[in-house]
Amino acid sequence: MKVLKFGGTSVGSSKNINSVISILEDYATKDSVVCVVSAVGGITDKLLLAGKQAQNKENSFTETFNTIKDIHLTIIEELNPNKNESIINYADSKLNELKSLLDGIFLINELSPKTSDKLVSFGELLSAYIIAETMKNRGISADYKNSQDLVITNSNFSKAEVNYAITNKNLQDYFKSASQKTTILPGFISKSALGEQTTLGRGGSDFTAAIVAAALKVKQLEIWTDVSGMFTTNPKLVKQAYPIDEISYQEAMELSHFGAKVLYPPTVQPVLDLNIPIHIKNTLQPEAVGTIISNDEIVSTSPVKGISNIGNIALLTLQGSGMIGIPGFSKRLFEVLSQEKINVILITQASSEHSICLGIDETDAEKAKTAIDAAFDNEIALHKIDPIIVEKDLSIIALVGDNMKNHQGISGKMFSTLGKNNINIRAIAQGASEKNISAVILQSDVKKALNTLHEQFFESKTKQLNVFITGVGNVGEKLVEQIKQQRQYLKENLKINLRVAGLSNSRTMIFNEEGIDLSTWKDQLAKGEKATLEGFFENTKALNLRNSIFVDVTANKEVANLYTNYLRQSIGVVACNKIACSSDFENYKLLKRLSLKYNAPFLFETNVGAGLPIIDTLGNLIASGDKITSIHAVLSGSLNFVFNNFTDKTKFYDVVKQAAAEGYTEPDPRIDLSGVDVARKILILARESGVEMNLEDIENTPFLSESGMESDTVDDFYQTLITDEAHYQSLYASAKAKNCQLKYVAQFNNGKASVSLQEIPSDHPFYNLKGKDNIVMFYTQRYPEQPMIIKGAGAGADVTASGLFADIIRIGND
Ligand code: ADP
Ligand code: ASP
Ligand code: MG
């Protein structure tokens, strides 16, 4: 004999019921079958809703009733298009009973637990009957049996306790004489010895099936549901979750206790003693292997078997100096809760005994507070303890595994993983058996927490990065294209799963927590919502994705002002925008501090020399104990381009215009030509070398003409380049006369920095610098005479984008 149970989704539509019937037909060719079914998916909730509405005198209960009716009649008609009269007659009579019950509740304005159980029973009564009769209609040997005649309980309504002596006998007697191949039983419902209708608790059809399996001592219990087994974590919240092949009873119980709804926690008990394995299977994918829950020795690579979570948790904290050393506080506390029938899900006690924390279902919070405060009113009045503190909107997450106790450091890894992602932990508990570690966190952090923990314990090889890019002009667009091109490579070779989760230009912005489809990002962005800088931040924060990185590809001061907000949310910042790092020293320091405090990387390699690894190299030198003595550099790709192309045969204006057109200058070319841009760069290098310095401290000898320096607008400025051509030609002529090249040089020496246009002789390393190249020479304690030199293209959209990309990957490799 086989016992199978099909859940709400499995019997949730005529299509799914047809799958159930074909599975049952197949089994019936080999053995006799007991099939336990749930109510049609969602019906139990609707019955309870109708009950509440009727109790509250809301007429809408009729609408809810009509929906319940329509769902059932549609299923009956779809399953039995030609012959459905008798089923419809039965359903109608049951539905009429249901309607009368609801009318009664409406009339008396009251819904007792006893009536509520009677009300929800209709769901399973209907589904089981419909399935059995449909099978008969199709000529399949099947019978319907009301399990209320077999499963006998006490009168603890809504979660009744089974009387196994009577129930087992009933089941054994019935199935001894039952001749039909397949018996369909409604799950979840039962009766008390007094004949009252009772139920076994929400999700209780699993339990019914386990009771039947144990009573009949079958070889295996099969739970058929809508997922392919018990997963490493809830697959609805973590895409990467996968089914666990084998798991122990204890682990399955822990996981279900902490919220893995796929199995109702009490289900394991009846089959555990008899060693009957539970096989979890997927009705919608019968070929999938599913999960076996048993006592077998399981060889497992990871000590953590799964991660669960229960939402809607309230945390109660009882504290006060009067608790210390006085025995009996906890006992009294638990007695109160037990009297009130409040289930305690998690307990932690501080080692000082100064406080005790309890996790309970949020719906019980008010009841618990009133009862506990009343029980301790004397001590509260004497200020020995405080009135109980209630916190809501919390959730418990739990790591589960039989083998965790043999592995050091799992809880450390769990908490540091959560900490790195700015997930605040309100309370921690470790089961005495060390088969679980649980933490209470904010409900709003659950998805992020499950995903990061899953990544940490089950996908240790891949790391997901979620980037949010602001500014998709020249450089930003290139960056998106590079990411699109390299995504697969990064996944396969660096185990980095890089996704662009947000994009914005100055007009519109788009977000997608699954990652934006980069083949159509431009069209999507054009249709995006109106962009604001704060809006972009708020959306990024609200998505609350792990390993989030904000990428600033603008030159905008307002964007730079928001870095602190991102870092405080543990969102990393990657910027080619130089404004933040060259702003006031206090602000630069603050950003560095926040980065450390919130474990959020702040990288800006492209601030100096575009994609050249200058800041990274400098950082590595210092981290390894070296000291920078001086830096000599040509750091402006645009100025280099200008002076490499400017001769007595060209015009200064034309050359600057060309540099702007090629995208080598800032939108306002004065920022480059006045030396401000280079000053910012040497300032950043000086600061990264460990020196406290501000932009005003940098000596800047201008080479622009006076009128150029004083021009008010960009257009005026360009005009001065034409009128002052002679001034620029004289600079060229002077250098040429000495056989020198003009280079715009930045220097850092003995804690002082300067920028100026210099005449470079032919034997100097700067002399031959071509095009828009940059060069940096680091003189350090380890490189006193022969400097460490970094040289290469220091401007241009492609190389800047690849520098940003390198920063993102640096974070991924961390
Ligand atoms: P049924 O109606 O078949 O009893 P349930 O809805 O009660 O199904 O349970 C199945 C659901 O449990 C899945 O659809 C999934 O959303 C949820 N679930 C939560 N945690 C897990 C887990 N670790 N493994 C599988 N499913 C889980
Ligand atoms: N129908 C009941 C519920 O929704 C029992 C079950 O599906 O297991 O809780
Ligand atoms: Mg269920």
PDB file of N, CA and C and ligand atoms in Angstrom, residues 5 8 38-39 44 124 188 201-206, ligand 2:
ATOM      1  N   LYS A   5       0.183  12.257  -0.701  1.00  0.00           N
ATOM      2  CA  LYS A   5      -0.583  13.445  -0.341  1.00  0.00           C
ATOM      3  C   LYS A   5      -0.358  14.520  -1.401  1.00  0.00           C
ATOM      4  N   GLY A   8      -2.352  21.939  -2.008  1.00  0.00           N
ATOM      5  CA  GLY A   8      -3.306  22.886  -2.577  1.00  0.00           C
ATOM      6  C   GLY A   8      -3.076  23.243  -4.039  1.00  0.00           C
ATOM      7  N   SER A  38      -5.420  18.109  -0.113  1.00  0.00           N
ATOM      8  CA  SER A  38      -5.723  19.401   0.514  1.00  0.00           C
ATOM      9  C   SER A  38      -6.948  19.994  -0.158  1.00  0.00           C
ATOM     10  N   ALA A  39      -7.388  21.119   0.372  1.00  0.00           N
ATOM     11  CA  ALA A  39      -8.412  21.898  -0.311  1.00  0.00           C
ATOM     12  C   ALA A  39      -7.801  22.478  -1.583  1.00  0.00           C
ATOM     13  N   THR A  44      -8.834  27.508   1.672  1.00  0.00           N
ATOM     14  CA  THR A  44      -8.879  27.619   3.145  1.00  0.00           C
ATOM     15  C   THR A  44      -8.795  29.085   3.560  1.00  0.00           C
ATOM     16  N   GLU A 124     -11.584  20.816   2.159  1.00  0.00           N
ATOM     17  CA  GLU A 124     -11.100  19.458   1.914  1.00  0.00           C
ATOM     18  C   GLU A 124     -12.250  18.512   1.567  1.00  0.00           C
ATOM     19  N   PHE A 188      -6.232  17.238   6.707  1.00  0.00           N
ATOM     20  CA  PHE A 188      -6.434  18.418   7.558  1.00  0.00           C
ATOM     21  C   PHE A 188      -7.624  18.303   8.519  1.00  0.00           C
ATOM     22  N   GLY A 201      -4.475  21.957  12.177  1.00  0.00           N
ATOM     23  CA  GLY A 201      -3.539  23.101  12.063  1.00  0.00           C
ATOM     24  C   GLY A 201      -3.286  23.400  10.593  1.00  0.00           C
ATOM     25  N   ARG A 202      -3.015  24.700  10.319  1.00  0.00           N
ATOM     26  CA  ARG A 202      -2.801  25.109   8.926  1.00  0.00           C
ATOM     27  C   ARG A 202      -1.654  24.312   8.311  1.00  0.00           C
ATOM     28  N   GLY A 203      -1.884  23.841   7.098  1.00  0.00           N
ATOM     29  CA  GLY A 203      -0.876  23.010   6.437  1.00  0.00           C
ATOM     30  C   GLY A 203      -0.986  21.550   6.849  1.00  0.00           C
ATOM     31  N   GLY A 204      -2.070  21.228   7.600  1.00  0.00           N
ATOM     32  CA  GLY A 204      -2.168  19.928   8.269  1.00  0.00           C
ATOM     33  C   GLY A 204      -2.459  18.729   7.389  1.00  0.00           C
ATOM     34  N   SER A 205      -2.691  18.896   6.100  1.00  0.00           N
ATOM     35  CA  SER A 205      -2.921  17.716   5.253  1.00  0.00           C
ATOM     36  C   SER A 205      -1.688  16.812   5.221  1.00  0.00           C
ATOM     37  N   ASP A 206      -0.531  17.424   5.285  1.00  0.00           N
ATOM     38  CA  ASP A 206       0.701  16.627   5.358  1.00  0.00           C
ATOM     39  C   ASP A 206       0.628  15.693   6.568  1.00  0.00           C
TER      40      ASP A 206
HETATM   41  N1  ASP B   2      -6.048  23.351   3.384  1.00  0.00           N
HETATM   42  C1  ASP B   2      -5.312  23.459   4.633  1.00  0.00           C
HETATM   43  C2  ASP B   2      -4.520  24.750   4.653  1.00  0.00           C
HETATM   44  O1  ASP B   2      -4.523  25.469   3.682  1.00  0.00           O
HETATM   45  C3  ASP B   2      -4.422  22.293   4.911  1.00  0.00           C
HETATM   46  C4  ASP B   2      -3.353  22.011   3.872  1.00  0.00           C
HETATM   47  O2  ASP B   2      -3.417  22.501   2.738  1.00  0.00           O
HETATM   48  O3  ASP B   2      -2.430  21.278   4.205  1.00  0.00           O
HETATM   49  O4  ASP B   2      -3.930  25.054   5.641  1.00  0.00           O
END
